[in-house]
Coordinates of C-alpha atoms and ligand atoms in Angstrom, one line a residue:
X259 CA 0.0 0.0 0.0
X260 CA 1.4 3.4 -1.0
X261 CA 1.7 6.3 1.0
X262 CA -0.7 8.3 -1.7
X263 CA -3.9 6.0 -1.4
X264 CA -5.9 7.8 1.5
X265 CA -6.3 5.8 4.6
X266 CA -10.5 5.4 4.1
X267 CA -10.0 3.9 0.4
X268 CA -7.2 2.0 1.0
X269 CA -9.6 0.5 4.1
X270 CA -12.5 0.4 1.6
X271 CA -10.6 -1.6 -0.9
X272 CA -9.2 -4.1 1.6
X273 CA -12.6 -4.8 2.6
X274 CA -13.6 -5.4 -0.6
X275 CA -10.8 -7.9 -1.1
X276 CA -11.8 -9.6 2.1
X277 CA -15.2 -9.6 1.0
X278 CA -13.8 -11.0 -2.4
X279 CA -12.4 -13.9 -0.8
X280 CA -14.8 -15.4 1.6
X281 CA -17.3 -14.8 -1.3
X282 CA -14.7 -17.0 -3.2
X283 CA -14.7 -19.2 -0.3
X284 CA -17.6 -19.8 0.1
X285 CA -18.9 -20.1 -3.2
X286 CA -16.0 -22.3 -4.9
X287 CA -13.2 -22.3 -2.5
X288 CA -10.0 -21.1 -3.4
X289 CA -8.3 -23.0 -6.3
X290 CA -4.9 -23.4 -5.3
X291 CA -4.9 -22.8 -2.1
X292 CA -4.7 -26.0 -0.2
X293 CA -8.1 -28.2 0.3
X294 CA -10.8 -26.3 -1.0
X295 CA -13.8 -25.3 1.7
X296 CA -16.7 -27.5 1.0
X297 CA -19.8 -26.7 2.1
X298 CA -22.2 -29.7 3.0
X299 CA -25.4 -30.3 1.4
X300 CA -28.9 -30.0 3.9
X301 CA -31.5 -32.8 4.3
X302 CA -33.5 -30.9 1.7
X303 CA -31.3 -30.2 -0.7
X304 CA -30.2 -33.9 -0.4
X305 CA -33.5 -35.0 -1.6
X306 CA -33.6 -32.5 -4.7
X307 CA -30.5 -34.3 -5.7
X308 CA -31.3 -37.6 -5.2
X309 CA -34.5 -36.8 -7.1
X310 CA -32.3 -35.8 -9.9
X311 CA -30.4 -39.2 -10.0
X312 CA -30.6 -41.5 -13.3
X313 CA -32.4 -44.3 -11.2
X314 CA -35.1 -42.1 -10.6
X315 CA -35.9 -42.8 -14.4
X316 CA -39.3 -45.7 -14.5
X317 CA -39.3 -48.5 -17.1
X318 CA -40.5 -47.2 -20.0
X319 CA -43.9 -48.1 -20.5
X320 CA -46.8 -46.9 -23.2
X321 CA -50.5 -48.1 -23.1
X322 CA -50.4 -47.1 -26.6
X323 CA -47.9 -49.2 -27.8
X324 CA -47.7 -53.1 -26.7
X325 CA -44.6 -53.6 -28.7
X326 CA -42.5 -51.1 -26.8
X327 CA -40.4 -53.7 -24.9
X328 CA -40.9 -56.3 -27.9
X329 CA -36.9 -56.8 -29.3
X330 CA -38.1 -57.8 -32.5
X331 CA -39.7 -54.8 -32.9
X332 CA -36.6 -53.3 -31.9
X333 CA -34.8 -54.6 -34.3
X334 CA -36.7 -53.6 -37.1
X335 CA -37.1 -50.5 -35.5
X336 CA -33.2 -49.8 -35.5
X337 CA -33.2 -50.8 -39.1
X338 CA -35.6 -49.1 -40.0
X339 CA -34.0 -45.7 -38.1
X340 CA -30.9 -46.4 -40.4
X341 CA -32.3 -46.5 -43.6
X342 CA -32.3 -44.5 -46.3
X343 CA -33.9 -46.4 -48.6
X344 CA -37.1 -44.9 -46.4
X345 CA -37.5 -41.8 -48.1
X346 CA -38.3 -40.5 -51.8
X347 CA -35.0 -39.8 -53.1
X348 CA -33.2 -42.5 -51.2
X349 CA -30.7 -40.3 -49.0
X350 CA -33.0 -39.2 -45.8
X351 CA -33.0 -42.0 -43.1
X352 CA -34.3 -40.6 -39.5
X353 CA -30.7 -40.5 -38.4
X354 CA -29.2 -38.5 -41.2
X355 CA -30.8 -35.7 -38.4
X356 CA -30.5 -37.8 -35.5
X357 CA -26.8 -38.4 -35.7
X358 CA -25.2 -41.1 -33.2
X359 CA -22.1 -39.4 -33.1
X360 CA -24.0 -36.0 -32.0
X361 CA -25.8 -38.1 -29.7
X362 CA -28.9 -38.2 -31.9
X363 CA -28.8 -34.8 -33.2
X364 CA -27.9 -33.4 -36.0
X365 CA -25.1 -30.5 -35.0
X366 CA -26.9 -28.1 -37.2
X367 CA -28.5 -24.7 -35.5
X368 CA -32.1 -26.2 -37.8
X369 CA -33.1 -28.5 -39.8
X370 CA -36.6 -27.1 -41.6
X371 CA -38.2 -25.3 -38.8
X372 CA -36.1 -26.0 -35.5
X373 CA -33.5 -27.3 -34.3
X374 CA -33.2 -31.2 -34.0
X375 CA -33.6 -32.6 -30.7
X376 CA -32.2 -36.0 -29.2
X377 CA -33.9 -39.3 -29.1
X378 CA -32.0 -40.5 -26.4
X379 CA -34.4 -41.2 -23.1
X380 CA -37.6 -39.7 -25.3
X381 CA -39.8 -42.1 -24.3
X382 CA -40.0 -40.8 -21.1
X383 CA -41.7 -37.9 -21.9
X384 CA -45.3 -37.8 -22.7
X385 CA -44.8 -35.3 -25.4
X386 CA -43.2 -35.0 -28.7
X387 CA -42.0 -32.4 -30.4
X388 CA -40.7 -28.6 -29.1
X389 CA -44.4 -27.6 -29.0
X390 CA -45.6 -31.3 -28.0
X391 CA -48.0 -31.7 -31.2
X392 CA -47.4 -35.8 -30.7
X393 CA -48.8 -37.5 -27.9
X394 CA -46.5 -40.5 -27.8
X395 CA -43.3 -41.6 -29.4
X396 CA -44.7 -44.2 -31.9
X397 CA -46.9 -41.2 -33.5
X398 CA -44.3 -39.1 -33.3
X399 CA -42.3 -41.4 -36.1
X400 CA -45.2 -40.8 -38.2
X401 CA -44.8 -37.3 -38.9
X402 CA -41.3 -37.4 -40.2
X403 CA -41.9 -40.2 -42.7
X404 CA -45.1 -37.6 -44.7
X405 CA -43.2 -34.5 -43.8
X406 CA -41.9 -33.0 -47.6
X407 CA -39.7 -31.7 -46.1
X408 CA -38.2 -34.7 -44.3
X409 CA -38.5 -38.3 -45.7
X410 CA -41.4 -36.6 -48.2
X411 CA -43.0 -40.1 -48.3
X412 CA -46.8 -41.0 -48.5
X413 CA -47.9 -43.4 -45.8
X414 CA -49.1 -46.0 -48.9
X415 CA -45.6 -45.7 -50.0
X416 CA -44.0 -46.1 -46.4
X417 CA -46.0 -49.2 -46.1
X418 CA -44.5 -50.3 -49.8
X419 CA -40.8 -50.1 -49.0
X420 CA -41.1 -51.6 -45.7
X421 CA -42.6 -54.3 -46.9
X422 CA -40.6 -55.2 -49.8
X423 CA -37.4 -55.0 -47.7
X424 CA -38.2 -56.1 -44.2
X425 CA -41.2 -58.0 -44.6
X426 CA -39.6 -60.8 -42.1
X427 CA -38.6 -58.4 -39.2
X428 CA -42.0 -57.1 -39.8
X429 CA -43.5 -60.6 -39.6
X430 CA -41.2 -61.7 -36.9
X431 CA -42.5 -58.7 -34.7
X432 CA -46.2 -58.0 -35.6
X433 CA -47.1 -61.6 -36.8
X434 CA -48.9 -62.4 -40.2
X435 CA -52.1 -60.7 -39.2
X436 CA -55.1 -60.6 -41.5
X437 CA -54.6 -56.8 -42.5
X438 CA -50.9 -57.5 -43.4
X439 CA -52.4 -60.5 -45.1
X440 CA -55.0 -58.6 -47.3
X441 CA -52.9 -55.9 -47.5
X442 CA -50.5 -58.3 -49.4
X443 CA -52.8 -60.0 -51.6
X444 CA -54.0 -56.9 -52.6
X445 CA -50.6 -55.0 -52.9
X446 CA -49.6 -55.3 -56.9
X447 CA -53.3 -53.4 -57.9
X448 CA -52.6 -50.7 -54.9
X449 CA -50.6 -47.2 -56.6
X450 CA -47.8 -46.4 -55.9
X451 CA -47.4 -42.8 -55.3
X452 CA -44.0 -42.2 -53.6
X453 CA -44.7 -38.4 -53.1
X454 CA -47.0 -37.2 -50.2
X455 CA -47.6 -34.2 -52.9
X456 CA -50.0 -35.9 -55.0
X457 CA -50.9 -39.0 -52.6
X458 CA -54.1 -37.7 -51.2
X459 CA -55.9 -38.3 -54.7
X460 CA -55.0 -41.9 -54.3
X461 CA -55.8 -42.1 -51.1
X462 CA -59.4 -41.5 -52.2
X463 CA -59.3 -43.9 -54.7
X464 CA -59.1 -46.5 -51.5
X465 CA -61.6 -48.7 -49.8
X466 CA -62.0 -47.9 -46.2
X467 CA -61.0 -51.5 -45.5
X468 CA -57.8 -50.5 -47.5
X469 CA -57.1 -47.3 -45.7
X470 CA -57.6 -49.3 -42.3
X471 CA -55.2 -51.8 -43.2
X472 CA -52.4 -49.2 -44.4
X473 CA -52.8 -47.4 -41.3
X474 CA -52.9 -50.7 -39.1
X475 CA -49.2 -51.5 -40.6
X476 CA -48.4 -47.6 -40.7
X477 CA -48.8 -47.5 -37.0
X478 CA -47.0 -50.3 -36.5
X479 CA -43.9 -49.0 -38.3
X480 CA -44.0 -46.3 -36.0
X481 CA -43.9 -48.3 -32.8
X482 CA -41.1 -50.1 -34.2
X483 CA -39.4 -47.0 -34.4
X484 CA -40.8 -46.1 -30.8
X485 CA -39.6 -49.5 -29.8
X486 CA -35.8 -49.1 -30.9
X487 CA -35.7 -45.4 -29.3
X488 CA -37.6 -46.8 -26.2
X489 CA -33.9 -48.4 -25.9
X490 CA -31.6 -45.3 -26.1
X491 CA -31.3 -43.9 -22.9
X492 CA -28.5 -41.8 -20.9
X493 CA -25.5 -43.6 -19.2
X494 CA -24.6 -42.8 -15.4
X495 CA -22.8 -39.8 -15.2
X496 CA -20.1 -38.5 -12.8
X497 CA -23.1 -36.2 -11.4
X498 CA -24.8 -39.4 -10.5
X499 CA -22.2 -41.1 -9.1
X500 CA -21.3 -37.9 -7.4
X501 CA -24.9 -38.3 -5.4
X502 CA -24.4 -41.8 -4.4
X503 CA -21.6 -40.9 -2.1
X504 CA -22.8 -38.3 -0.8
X505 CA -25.5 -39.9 0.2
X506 CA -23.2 -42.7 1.4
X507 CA -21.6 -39.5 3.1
X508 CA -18.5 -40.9 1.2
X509 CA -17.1 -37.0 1.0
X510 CA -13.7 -38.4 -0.4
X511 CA -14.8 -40.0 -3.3
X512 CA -17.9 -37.2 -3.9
X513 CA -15.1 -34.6 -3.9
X514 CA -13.0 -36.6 -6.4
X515 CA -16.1 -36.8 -9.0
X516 CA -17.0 -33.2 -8.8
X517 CA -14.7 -30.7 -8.2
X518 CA -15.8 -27.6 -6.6
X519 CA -16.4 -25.3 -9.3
X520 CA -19.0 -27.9 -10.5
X521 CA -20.3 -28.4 -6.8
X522 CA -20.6 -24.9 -6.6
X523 CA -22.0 -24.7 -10.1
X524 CA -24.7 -27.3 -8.8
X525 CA -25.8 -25.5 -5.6
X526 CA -26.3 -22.5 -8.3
X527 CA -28.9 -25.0 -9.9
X528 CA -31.0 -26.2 -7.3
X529 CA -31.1 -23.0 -5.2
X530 CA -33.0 -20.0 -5.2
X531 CA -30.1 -18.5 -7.0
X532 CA -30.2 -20.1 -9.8
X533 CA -33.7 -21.6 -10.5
X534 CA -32.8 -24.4 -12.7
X535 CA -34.7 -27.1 -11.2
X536 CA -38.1 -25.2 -11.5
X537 CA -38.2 -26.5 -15.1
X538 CA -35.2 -28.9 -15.2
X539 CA -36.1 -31.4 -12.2
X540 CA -36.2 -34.7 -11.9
X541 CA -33.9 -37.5 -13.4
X542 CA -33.6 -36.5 -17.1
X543 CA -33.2 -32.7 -15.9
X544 CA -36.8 -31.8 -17.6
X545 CA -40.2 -31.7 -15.8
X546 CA -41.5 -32.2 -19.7
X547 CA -43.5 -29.3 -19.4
X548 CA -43.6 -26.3 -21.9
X549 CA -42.9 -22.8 -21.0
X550 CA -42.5 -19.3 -22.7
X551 CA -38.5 -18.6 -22.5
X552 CA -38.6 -15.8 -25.2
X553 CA -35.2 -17.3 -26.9
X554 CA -33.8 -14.6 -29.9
X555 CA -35.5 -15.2 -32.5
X556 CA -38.3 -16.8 -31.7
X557 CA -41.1 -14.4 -31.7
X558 CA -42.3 -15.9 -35.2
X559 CA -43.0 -19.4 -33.5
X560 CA -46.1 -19.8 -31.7
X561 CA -45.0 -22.9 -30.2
X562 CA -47.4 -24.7 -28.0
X563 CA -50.0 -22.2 -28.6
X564 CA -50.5 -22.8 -32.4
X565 CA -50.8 -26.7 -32.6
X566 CA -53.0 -27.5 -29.4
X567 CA -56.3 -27.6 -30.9
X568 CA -54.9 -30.3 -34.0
X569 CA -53.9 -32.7 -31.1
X570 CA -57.1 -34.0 -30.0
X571 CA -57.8 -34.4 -33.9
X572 CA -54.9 -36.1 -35.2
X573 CA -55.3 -39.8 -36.2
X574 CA -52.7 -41.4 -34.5
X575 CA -53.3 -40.1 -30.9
X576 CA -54.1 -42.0 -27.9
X577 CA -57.4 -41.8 -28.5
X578 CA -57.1 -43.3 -31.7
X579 CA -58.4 -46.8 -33.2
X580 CA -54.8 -47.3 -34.2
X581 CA -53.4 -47.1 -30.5
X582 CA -53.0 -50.5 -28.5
X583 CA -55.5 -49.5 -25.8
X584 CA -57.3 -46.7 -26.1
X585 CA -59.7 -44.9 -24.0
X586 CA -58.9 -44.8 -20.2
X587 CA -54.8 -44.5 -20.7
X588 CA -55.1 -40.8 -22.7
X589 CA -56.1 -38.7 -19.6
X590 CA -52.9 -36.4 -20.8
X591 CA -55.0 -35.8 -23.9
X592 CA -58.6 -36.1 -22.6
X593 CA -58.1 -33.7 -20.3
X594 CA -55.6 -31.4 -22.1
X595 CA -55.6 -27.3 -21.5
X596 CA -56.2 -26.0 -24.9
X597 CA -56.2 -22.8 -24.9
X598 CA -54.2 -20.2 -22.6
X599 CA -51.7 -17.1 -22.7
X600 CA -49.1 -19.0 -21.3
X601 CA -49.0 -21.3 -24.3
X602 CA -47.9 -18.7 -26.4
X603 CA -44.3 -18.8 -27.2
X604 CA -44.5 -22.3 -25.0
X605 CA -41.6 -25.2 -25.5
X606 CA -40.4 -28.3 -24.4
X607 CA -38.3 -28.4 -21.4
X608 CA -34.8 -30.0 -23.2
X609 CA -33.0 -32.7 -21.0
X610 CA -29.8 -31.5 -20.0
X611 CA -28.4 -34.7 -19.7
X612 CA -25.2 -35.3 -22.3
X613 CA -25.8 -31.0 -23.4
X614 CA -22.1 -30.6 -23.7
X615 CA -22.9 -33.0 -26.9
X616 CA -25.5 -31.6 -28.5
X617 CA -25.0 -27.8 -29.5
X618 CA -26.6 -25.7 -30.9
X619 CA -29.1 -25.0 -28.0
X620 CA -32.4 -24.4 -28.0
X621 CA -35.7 -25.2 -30.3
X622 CA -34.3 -22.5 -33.1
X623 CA -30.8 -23.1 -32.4
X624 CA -30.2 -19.7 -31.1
X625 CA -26.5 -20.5 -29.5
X626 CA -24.0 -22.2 -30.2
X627 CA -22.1 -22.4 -27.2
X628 CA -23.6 -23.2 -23.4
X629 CA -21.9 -20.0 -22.3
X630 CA -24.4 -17.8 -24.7
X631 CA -27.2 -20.1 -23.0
X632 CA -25.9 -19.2 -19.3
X633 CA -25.6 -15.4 -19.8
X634 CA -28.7 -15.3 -21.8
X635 CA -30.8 -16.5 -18.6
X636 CA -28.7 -14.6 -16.3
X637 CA -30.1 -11.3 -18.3
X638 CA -33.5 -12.9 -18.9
X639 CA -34.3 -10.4 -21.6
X640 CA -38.1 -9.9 -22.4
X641 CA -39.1 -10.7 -26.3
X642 CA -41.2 -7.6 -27.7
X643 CA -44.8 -9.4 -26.2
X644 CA -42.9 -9.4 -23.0
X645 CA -44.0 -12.9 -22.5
X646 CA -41.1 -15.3 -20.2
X647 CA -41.3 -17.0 -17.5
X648 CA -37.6 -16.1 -16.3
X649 CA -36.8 -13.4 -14.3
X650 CA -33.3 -12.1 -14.7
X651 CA -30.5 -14.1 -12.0
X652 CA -27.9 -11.2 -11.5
X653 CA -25.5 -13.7 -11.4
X654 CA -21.2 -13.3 -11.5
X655 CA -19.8 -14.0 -14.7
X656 CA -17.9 -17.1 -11.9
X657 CA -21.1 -18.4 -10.6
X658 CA -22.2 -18.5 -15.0
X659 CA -19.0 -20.0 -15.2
X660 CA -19.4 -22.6 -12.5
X661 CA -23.3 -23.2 -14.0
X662 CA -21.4 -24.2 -17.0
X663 CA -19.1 -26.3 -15.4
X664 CA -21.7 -28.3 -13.7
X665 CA -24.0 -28.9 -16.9
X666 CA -20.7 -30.3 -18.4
X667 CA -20.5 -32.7 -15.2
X668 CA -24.1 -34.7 -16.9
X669 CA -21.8 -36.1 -20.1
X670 CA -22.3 -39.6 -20.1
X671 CA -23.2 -40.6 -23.2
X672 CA -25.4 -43.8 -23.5
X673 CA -26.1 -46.5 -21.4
X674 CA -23.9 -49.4 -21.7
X675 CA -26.1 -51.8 -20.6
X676 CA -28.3 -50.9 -24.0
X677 CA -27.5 -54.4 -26.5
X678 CA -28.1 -51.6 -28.9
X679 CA -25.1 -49.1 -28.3
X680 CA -22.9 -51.6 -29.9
X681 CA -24.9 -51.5 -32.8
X682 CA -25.7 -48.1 -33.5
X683 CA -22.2 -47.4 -32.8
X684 CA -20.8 -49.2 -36.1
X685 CA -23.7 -47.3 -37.9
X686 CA -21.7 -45.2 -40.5
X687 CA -23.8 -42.3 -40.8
X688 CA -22.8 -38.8 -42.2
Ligands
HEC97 C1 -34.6 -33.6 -41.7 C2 -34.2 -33.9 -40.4 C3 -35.0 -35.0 -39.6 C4 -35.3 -36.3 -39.9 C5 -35.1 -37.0 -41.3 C6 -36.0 -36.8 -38.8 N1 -36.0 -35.9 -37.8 FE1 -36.8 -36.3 -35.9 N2 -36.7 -34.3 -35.5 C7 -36.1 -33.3 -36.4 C8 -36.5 -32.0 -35.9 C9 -36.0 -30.7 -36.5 C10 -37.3 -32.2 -34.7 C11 -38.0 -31.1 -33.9 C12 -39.1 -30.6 -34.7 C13 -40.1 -29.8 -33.9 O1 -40.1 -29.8 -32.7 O2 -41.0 -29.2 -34.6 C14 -37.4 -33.7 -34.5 C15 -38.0 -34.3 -33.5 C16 -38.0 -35.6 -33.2 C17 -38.4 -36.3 -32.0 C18 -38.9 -35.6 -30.7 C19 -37.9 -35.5 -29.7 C20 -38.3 -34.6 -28.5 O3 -37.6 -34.5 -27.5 O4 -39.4 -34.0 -28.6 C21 -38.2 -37.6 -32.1 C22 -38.5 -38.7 -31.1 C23 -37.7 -37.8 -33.5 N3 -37.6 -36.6 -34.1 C24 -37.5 -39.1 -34.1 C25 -37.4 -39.2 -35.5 C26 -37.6 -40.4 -36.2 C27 -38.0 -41.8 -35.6 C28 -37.3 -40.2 -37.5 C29 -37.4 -41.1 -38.7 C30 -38.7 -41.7 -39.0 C31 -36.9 -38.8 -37.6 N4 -37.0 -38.2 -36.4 C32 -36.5 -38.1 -38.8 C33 -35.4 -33.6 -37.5 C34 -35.5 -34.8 -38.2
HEC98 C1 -39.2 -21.5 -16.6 C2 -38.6 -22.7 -16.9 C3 -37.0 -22.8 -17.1 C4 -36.1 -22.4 -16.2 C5 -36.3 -21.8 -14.8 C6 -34.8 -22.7 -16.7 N1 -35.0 -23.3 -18.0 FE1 -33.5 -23.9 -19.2 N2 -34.9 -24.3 -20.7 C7 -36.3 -24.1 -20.5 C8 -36.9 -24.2 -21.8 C9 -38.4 -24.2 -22.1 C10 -35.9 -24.4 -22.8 C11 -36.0 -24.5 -24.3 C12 -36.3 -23.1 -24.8 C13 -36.3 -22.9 -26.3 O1 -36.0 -23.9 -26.9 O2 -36.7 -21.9 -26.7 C14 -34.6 -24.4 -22.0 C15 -33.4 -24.6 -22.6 C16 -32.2 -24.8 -21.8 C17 -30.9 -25.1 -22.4 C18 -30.7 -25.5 -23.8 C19 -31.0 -27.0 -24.0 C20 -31.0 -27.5 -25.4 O3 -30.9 -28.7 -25.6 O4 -31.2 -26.7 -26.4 C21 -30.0 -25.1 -21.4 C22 -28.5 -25.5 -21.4 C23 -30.7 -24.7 -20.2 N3 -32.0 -24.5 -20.5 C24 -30.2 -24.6 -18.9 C25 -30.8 -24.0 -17.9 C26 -30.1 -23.5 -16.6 C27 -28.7 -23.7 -16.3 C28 -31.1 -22.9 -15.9 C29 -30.9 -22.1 -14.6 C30 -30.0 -21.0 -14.7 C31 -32.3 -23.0 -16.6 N4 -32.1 -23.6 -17.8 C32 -33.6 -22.5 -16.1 C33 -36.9 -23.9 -19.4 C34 -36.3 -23.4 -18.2

């Protein structure tokens, strides 16, 4: 300290140091400056974290789809998932956007609309979609496969190609029913239209017993699909294992799996502080709700709001003739809020699980890196309907920092347990 500083600044600034450094305490402890100060973790916020471990996650189940758990429909599913020969020009397979090595997305900021999401651990979410407009994950496969803009197939035509080149796997896991059956027989007098453009006209030209049967196996392709995905779900990660002994009160190993800039990064998440775990709660870091997060860009896409009042009307639903049982299992749709300001702008919670893999963020792939993501909801800033749900978190550019650090902490990639990883992984898919 120098004679010219003033004896009330030079007081002032010390203070500020000192302040500085329990702060820094506190908060991380001080990097390289013997054992870092850990705080412990209280009875409550030990149950937000176990409710955040991976074996929170429940067998997948889905009234809608018996063949869910069925391997054979697995199987066909995966194949099915890697083909390209499943789209008009030959060169679209579902995961030519749902990329293994980006962990099932595609690394591109969109592709049409929005950004692509991962497949891994979607069957445990109710909804599909960044605005939910599919009620379950063998309906979701549907849209893709009639999208012109995806596999730009007609449904007549889906049922065609699968059944010219995996009519076995498709025997093997739906048996040879009597629609497959007549659909057979009859198959050399149906058209063949591989557009959706002009596909509607022929679909006129169809029997109702016709149209039945090509949605019967059309609905079954899709819970093949939903039965290989069912299968792709998110490893342990060190966050997890990080729990376990603290639980165990096993503070050695706990501080050896997270160090504590990620602790510290954690606390940020669960507290008041930070308000992660409002929407990103429970095991797959998502409560699968939708909210309004005003993301740049954005304000052209309704979300949640614009497709609300198709989903009770769209022919694949729970509801529908085509799900495995109906009625009684589709309380989610029965008693669905349809209308509502808070839909506006509304999207899917995103897993956080395995985020360090899958940039760019969010459903319009507004940033590239997690760092844009963290000081975007430290700002919170309001779209021009002023319509979000966050509230700015006035947090230090250290505490973002440490945020960051903790998401990183959730890479795991996917389960080894899954018979499937090893096959998906020699998948040479560009
Ligand atoms: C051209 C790229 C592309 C292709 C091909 C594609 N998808 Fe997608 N997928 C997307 C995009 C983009 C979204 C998000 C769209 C939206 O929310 O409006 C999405 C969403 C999904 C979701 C919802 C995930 C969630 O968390 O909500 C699943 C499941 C999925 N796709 C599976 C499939 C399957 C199965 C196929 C093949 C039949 C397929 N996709 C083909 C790009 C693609
Ligand atoms: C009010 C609910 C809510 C809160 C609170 C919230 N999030 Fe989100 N989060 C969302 C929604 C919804 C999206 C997707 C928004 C979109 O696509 O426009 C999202 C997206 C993200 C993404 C990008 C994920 C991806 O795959 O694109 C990250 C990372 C993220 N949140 C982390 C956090 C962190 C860290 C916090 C706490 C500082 C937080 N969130 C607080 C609802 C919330």
């Amino acid at each position: 300290m120098t004679e010219s500083v003033p004896m009330n600044l030079s007081l002032s600034l010390c203070f500020r140091r000192f302040n500085y450094l329990l702060l820094c305490m506190v908060i991380i402890g001080c990097p390289g400056e013997g054992p870092a100060f850990r705080q412990h973790w209280n009875q409550d916020d030990l149950r937000i974290l176990q409710s955040l471990h991976l074996s929170n996650l429940p067998p997948v189940t889905d009234p809608g789809n018996a063949y869910i758990g069925n391997d054979a429909a697995a199987e066909l599913g995966r194949k099915l998932f890697f083909s390209p020969q499943l789209s008009q020009k030959g060169d679209t397979s579902c995961a030519h956007c749902h990329q293994p090595k980006h962990y099932f997305t595609s690394g591109k900021a969109v592709d049409g609309k929005r950004n692509t999401p991962t497949v891994v651990g979607s069957a445990a979410f109710s909804w599909q979609f960044w605005d939910g407009r599919a009620d379950s994950l063998w309906s979701q496969a549907l849209f893709p496969l009639e999208d012109p803009t995806e596999h730009a197939l007609s449904r007549l035509e889906v049922v065609h190609i699968v059944l010219d080149n995996f009519q076995d796997d498709y025997k093997e896991a739906f048996g040879a029913t009597e629609k497959l059956t007549n659909f057979l027989n009859e198959k050399a007098s149906l058209p063949r239209q591989a557009s959706p453009v002009n596909s509607a006209e022929n679909w006129e030209l169809l029997t109702d017993g016709q149209r039945s049967q090509i949605n019967q196996i059309y609905a079954s392709i899709g819970k093949a699909l939903a039965a290989y995905q069912a299968r792709l779900m998110p490893a342990e990660s060190r966050f997890d294992k990080y729990v376990e002994a603290v639980v165990k009160k096993d503070y050695g190993s706990a501080h050896q799996l997270l160090s504590p800039a990620e602790e510290a990064g954690l606390r940020l998440f669960i507290s008041d502080r930070g308000r992660c775990i409002r929407c990103h709660s429970g095991p797959l870091f998502s409560n699968g709700g939708f909210t309004a997060t005003a993301a740049p860009g954005s304000l052209h896409d309704e979300g949640r709001l614009a497709i609300i009042e198709q989903l009770p009307n769209n022919e694949f639903n729970c509801l529908s003739r085509y799900a495995d049982e109906g009625e009684g299992s589709c309380d989610e749709l029965v008693y669905l809020k349809t209308a509502g300001e808070e839909l506006r702008h509304a999207f899917k919670v995103p897993t956080l699980r395995n985020i360090s893999l899958t940039a760019p963020y969010m459903h319009n792939g507004a940033f590239n890196e997690l760092s844009e993501v963290m000081d975007y909801y430290n700002r919170s800033p309001r779209n021009s309907l002023n319509h979000t749900e966050l509230e700015p978190l006035y947090l230090f550019p250290f505490q973002l920092k440490q945020l960051e650090q903790f998401l990183l902490s959730l890479e795991s990639g996917i389960a080894p347990s899954s018979v499937w990883e090893l096959a998906h992984n020699q998948e040479k898919v560009e």
